[in-house]
mmCIF file of C-alpha atoms and ligand atoms in Angstrom:
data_model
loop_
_atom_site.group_PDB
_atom_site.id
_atom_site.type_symbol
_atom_site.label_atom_id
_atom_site.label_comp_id
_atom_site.label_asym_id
_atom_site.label_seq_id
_atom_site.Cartn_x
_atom_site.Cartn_y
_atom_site.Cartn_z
ATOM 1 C CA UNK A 1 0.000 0.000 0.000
ATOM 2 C CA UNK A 2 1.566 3.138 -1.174
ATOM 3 C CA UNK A 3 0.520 6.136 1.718
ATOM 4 C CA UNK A 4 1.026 9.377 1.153
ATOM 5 C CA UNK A 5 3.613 11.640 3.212
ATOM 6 C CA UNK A 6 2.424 12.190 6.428
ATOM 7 C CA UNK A 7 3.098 15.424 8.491
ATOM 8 C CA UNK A 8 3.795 15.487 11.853
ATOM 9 C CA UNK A 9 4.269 18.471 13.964
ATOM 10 C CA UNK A 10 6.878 17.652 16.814
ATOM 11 C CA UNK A 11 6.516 20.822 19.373
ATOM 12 C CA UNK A 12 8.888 20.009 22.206
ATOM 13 C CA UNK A 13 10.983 22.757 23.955
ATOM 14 C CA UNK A 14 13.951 20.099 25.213
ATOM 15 C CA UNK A 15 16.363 20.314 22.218
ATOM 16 C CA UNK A 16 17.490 16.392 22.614
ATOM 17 C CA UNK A 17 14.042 15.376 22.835
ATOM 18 C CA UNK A 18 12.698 16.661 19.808
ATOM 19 C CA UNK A 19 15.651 15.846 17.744
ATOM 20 C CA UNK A 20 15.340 12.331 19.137
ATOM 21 C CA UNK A 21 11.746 12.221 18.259
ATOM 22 C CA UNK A 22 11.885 13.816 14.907
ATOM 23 C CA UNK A 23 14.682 11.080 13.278
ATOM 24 C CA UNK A 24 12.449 8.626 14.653
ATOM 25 C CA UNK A 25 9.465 9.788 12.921
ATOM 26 C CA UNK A 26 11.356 10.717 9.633
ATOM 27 C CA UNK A 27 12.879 7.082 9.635
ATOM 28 C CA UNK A 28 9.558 6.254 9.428
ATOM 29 C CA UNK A 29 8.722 7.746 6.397
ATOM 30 C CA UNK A 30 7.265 10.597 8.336
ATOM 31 C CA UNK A 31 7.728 14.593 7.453
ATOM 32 C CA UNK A 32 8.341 16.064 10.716
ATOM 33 C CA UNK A 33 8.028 20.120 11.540
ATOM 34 C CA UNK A 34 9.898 20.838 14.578
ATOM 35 C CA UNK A 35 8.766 23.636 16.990
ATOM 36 C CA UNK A 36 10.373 24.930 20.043
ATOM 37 C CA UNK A 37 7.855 26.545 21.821
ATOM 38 C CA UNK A 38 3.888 27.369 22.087
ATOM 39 C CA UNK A 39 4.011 30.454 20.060
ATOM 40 C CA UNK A 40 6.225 28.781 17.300
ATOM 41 C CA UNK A 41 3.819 25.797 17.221
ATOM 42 C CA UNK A 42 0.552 27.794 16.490
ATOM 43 C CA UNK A 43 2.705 29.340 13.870
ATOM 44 C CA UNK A 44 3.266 26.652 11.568
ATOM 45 C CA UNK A 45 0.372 25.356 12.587
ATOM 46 C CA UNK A 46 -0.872 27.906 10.319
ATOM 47 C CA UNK A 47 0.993 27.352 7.807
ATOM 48 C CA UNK A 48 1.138 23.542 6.920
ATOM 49 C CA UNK A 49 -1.800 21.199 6.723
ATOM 50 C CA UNK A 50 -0.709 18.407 9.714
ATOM 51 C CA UNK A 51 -1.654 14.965 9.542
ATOM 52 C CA UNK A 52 -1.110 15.014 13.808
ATOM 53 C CA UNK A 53 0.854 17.001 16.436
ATOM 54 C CA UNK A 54 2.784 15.621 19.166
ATOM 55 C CA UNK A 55 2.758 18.264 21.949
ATOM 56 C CA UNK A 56 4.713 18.532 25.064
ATOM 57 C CA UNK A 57 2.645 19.790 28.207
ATOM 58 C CA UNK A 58 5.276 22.049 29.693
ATOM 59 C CA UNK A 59 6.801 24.732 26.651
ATOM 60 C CA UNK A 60 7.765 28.271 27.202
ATOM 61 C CA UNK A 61 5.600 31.509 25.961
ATOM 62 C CA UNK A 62 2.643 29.412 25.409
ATOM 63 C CA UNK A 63 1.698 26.112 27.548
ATOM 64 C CA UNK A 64 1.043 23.262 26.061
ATOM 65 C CA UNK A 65 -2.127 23.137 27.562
ATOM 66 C CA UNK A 66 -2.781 26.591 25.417
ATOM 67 C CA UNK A 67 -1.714 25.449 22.332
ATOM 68 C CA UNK A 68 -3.828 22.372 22.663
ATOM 69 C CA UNK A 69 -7.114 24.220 23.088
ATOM 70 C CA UNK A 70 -6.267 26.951 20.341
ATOM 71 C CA UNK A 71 -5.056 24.218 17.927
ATOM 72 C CA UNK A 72 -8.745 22.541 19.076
ATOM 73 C CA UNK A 73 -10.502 25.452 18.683
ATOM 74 C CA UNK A 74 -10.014 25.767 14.683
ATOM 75 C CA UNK A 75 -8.993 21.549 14.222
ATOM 76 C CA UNK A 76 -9.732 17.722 14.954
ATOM 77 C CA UNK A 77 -5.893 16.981 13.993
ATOM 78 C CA UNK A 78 -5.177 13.911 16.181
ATOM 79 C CA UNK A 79 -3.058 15.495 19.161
ATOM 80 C CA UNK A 80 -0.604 13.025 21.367
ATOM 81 C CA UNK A 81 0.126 15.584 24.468
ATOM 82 C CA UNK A 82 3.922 14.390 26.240
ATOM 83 C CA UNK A 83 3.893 14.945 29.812
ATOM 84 C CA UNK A 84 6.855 14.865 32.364
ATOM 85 C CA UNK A 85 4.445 15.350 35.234
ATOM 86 C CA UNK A 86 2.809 11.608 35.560
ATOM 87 C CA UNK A 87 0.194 13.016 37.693
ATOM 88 C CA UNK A 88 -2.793 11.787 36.919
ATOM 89 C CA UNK A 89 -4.530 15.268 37.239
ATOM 90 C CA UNK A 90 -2.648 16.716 34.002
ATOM 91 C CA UNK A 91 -3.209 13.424 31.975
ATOM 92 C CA UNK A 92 -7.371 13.953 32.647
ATOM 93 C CA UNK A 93 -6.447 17.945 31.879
ATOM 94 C CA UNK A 94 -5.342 17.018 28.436
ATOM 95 C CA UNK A 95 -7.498 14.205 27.720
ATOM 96 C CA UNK A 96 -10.358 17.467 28.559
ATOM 97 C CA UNK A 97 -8.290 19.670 26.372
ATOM 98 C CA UNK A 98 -8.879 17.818 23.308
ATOM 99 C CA UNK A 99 -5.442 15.620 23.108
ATOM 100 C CA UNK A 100 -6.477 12.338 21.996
ATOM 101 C CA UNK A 101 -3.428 10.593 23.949
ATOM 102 C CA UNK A 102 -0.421 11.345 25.830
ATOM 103 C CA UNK A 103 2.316 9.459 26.853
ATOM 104 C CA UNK A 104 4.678 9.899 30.559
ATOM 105 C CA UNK A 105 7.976 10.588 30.233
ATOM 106 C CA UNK A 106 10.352 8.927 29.599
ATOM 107 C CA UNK A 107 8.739 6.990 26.731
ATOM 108 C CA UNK A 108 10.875 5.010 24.026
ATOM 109 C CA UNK A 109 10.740 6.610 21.012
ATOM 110 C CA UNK A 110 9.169 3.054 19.448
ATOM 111 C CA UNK A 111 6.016 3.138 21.852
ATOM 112 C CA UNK A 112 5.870 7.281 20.273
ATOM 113 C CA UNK A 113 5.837 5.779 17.046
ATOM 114 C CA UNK A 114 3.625 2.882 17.185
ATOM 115 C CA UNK A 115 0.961 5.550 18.919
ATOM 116 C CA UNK A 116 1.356 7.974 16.639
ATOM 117 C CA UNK A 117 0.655 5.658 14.122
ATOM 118 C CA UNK A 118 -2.261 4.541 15.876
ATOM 119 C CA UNK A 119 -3.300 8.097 16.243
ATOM 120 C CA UNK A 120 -3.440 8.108 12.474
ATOM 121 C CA UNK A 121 -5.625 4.986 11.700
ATOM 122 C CA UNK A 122 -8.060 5.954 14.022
ATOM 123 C CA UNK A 123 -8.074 9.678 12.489
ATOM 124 C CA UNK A 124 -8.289 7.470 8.949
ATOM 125 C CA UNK A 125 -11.511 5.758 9.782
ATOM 126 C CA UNK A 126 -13.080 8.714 11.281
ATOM 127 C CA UNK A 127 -12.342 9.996 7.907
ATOM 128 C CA UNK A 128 -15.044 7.571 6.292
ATOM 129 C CA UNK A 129 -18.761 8.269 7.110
ATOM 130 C CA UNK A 130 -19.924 5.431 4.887
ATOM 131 C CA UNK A 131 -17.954 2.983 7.301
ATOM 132 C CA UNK A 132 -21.211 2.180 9.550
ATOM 133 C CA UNK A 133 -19.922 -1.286 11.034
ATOM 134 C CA UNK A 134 -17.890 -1.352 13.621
ATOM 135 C CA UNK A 135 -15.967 -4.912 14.125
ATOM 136 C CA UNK A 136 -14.005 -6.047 16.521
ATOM 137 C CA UNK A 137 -13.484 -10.092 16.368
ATOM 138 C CA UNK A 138 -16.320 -11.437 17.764
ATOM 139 C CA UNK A 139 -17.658 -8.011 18.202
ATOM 140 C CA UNK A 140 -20.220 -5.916 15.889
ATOM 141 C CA UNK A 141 -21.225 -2.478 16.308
ATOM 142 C CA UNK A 142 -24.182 -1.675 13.728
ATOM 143 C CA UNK A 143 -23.468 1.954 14.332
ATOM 144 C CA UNK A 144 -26.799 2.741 11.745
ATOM 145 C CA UNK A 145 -28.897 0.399 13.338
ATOM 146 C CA UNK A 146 -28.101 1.323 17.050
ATOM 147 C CA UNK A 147 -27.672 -1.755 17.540
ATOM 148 C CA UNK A 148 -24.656 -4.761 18.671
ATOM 149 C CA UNK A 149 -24.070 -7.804 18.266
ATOM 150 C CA UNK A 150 -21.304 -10.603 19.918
ATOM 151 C CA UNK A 151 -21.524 -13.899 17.538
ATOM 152 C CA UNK A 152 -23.881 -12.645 15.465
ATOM 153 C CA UNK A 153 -26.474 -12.343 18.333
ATOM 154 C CA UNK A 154 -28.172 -9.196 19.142
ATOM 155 C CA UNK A 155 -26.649 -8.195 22.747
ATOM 156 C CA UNK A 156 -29.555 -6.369 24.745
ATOM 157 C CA UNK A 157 -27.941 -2.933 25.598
ATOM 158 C CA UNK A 158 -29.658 0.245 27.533
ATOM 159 C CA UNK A 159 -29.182 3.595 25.213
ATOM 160 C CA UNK A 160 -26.740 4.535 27.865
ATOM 161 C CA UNK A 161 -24.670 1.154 27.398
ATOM 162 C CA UNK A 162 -24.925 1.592 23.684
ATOM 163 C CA UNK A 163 -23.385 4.741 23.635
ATOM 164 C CA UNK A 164 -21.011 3.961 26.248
ATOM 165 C CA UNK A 165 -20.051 1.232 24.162
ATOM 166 C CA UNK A 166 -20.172 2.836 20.995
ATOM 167 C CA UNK A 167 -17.999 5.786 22.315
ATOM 168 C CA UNK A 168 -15.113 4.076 23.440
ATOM 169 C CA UNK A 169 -15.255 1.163 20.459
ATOM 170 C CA UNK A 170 -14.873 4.120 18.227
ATOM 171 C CA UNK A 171 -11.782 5.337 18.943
ATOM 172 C CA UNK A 172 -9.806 1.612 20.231
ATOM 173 C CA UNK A 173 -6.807 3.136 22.567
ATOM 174 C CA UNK A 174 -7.803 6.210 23.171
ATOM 175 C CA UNK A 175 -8.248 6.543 27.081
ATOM 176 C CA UNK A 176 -11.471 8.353 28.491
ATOM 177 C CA UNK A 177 -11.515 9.741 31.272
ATOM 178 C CA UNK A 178 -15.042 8.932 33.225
ATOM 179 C CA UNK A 179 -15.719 12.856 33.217
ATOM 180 C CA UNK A 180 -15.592 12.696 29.210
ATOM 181 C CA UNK A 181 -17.789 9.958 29.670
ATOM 182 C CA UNK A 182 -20.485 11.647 31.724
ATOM 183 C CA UNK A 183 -20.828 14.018 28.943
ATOM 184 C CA UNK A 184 -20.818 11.923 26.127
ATOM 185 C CA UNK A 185 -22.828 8.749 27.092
ATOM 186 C CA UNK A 186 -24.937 11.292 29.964
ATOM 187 C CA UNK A 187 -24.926 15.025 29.470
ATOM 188 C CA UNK A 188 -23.972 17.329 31.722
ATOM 189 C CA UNK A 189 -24.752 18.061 35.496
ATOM 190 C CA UNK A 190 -25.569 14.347 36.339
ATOM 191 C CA UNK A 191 -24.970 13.614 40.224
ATOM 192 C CA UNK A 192 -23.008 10.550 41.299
ATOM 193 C CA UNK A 193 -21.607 10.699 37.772
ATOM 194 C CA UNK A 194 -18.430 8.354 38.155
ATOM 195 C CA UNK A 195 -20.418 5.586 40.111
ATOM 196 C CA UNK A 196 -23.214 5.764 37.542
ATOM 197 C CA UNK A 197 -20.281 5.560 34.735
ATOM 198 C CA UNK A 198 -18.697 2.757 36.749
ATOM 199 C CA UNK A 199 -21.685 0.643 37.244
ATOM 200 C CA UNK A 200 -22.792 0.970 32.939
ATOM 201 C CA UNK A 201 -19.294 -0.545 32.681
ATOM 202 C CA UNK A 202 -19.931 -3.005 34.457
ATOM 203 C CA UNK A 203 -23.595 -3.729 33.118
ATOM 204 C CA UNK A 204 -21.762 -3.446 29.505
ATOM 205 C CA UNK A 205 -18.871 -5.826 30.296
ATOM 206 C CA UNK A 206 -21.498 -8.498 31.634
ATOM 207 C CA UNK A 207 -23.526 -8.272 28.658
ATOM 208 C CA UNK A 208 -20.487 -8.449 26.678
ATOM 209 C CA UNK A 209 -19.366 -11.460 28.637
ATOM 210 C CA UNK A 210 -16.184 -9.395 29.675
ATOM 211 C CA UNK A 211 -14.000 -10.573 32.671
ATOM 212 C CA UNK A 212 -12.471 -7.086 34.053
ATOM 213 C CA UNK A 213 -9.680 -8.723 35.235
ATOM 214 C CA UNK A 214 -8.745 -10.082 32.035
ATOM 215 C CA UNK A 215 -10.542 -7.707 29.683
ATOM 216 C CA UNK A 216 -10.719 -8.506 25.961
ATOM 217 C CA UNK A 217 -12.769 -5.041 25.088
ATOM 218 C CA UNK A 218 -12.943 -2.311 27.768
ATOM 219 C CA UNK A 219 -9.946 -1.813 30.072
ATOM 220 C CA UNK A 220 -9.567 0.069 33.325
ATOM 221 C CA UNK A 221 -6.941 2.907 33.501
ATOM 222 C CA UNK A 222 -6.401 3.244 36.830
ATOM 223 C CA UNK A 223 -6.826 6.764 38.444
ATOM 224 C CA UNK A 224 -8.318 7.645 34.710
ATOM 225 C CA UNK A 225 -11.192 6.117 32.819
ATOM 226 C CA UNK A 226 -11.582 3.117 30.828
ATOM 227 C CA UNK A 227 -10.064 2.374 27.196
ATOM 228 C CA UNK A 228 -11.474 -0.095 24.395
ATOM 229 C CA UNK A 229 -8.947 -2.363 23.029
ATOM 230 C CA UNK A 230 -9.442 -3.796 19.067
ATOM 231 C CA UNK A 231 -9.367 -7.463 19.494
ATOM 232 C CA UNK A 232 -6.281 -9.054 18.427
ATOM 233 C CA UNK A 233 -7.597 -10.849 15.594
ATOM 234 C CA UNK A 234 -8.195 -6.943 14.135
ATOM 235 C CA UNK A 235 -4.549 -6.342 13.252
ATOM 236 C CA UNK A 236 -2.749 -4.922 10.197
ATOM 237 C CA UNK A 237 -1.898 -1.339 9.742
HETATM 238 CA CA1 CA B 1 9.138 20.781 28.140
#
């Protein structure tokens, strides 16, 4: 399959970071567009047409944080956020901002890669409105038809389950965190909202004959949310 060129924008203020990133990506067939700080990454932002950005969370004149929710305010380019911090209170922060992953420092530069790729594919089939079938080995998501199926048989989902379900099959690896989830699956100002996420994750994983222990579909991230997972039998690029 012959791709064409994809353009990453690496914004990264560490010097031996982003040069360390960058020949990754470009040995991977990758363009990459370097930026040093906030300001410098809204600017050729402006000026090329990116296929993703990877974004570090702490960057002089403008925070990452800042450029995330500017870059979101005029794009849905796929954004993987870096963070030094680990806490689990800036990973929710830019999951809220609109980054659609982020990776904890100190990653290896093959885990950047294979996410960033990742990033891509699921950017790809968001791409294609005709796509209305969702599969994931044993799993089927009529996404038309409101409707899913395990083995071909009809599984007997609440709206709220479906949509739970629907949400996070969408987008396989991206993590949710449970507040995203209340206002997906629930709208806004519901009370009790991470118990009443928790317990249509557990209603969902019954029905889909899910063992949270040993998930095949919907994973915990502890501290964060929950995460589908593409079955292994749904591999290739
Ligand atoms: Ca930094």
């Amino acid at each position: 399959m012959t791709a064409p060129v994809r353009r990453i924008l690496v914004v990264e203020d560490e010097k031996a970071i982003r040069d360390a990133v960058g020949a990754y990506l470009e040995k991977e067939g990758f363009w990459v567009t370097p930026a040093a700080d906030g300001q410098s990454a809204l600017d050729e932002f402006g000026r090329h047409k990116f296929d993703a950005v990877v974004l570090d969370l702490n960057l002089p004149k403008l925070s990452g944080e800042e450029v995330c929710a500017r870059i979101r305010d005029i794009s849905d380019v796929p954004i993987m956020m870096l963070t030094a911090k680990g806490e689990v209170e800036d990973r929710i922060e830019g999951l809220e901002l609109g980054a659609d992953d982020y990776l904890v420092k100190p990653f290896s530069p093959r885990e950047l890669v294979a996410r960033v790729r990742a990033l891509l594919r699921r950017a790809h089939v968001t791409e294609e409105p005709q796509r209305e079938k969702l599969v994931y080995g044993p799993l089927e998501i009529d996404v038309a038809g409101h409707r899913a199926y395990r083995d071909g048989e009809e599984i007997d989902l609440t709206a709220s389950e479906y949509k739970l379900l629907l949400t996070l099959a969408r987008y396989p690896g991206r993590v949710y965190s449970r507040m995203e989830l209340v206002e997906k699956v629930l709208g806004y100002d519901f009370e009790g909202y991470e118990r009443t996420i928790d317990s249509h994750v557990k209603n969902l994983r019954a029905k889909l004959g899910d063992d949270p222990r040993h998930p095949t579909f919907i994973y915990t991230v502890h501290g964060v949310g929950y995460r589908f997972e593409a079955s292994r039998s749904d591999s290739g690029q």
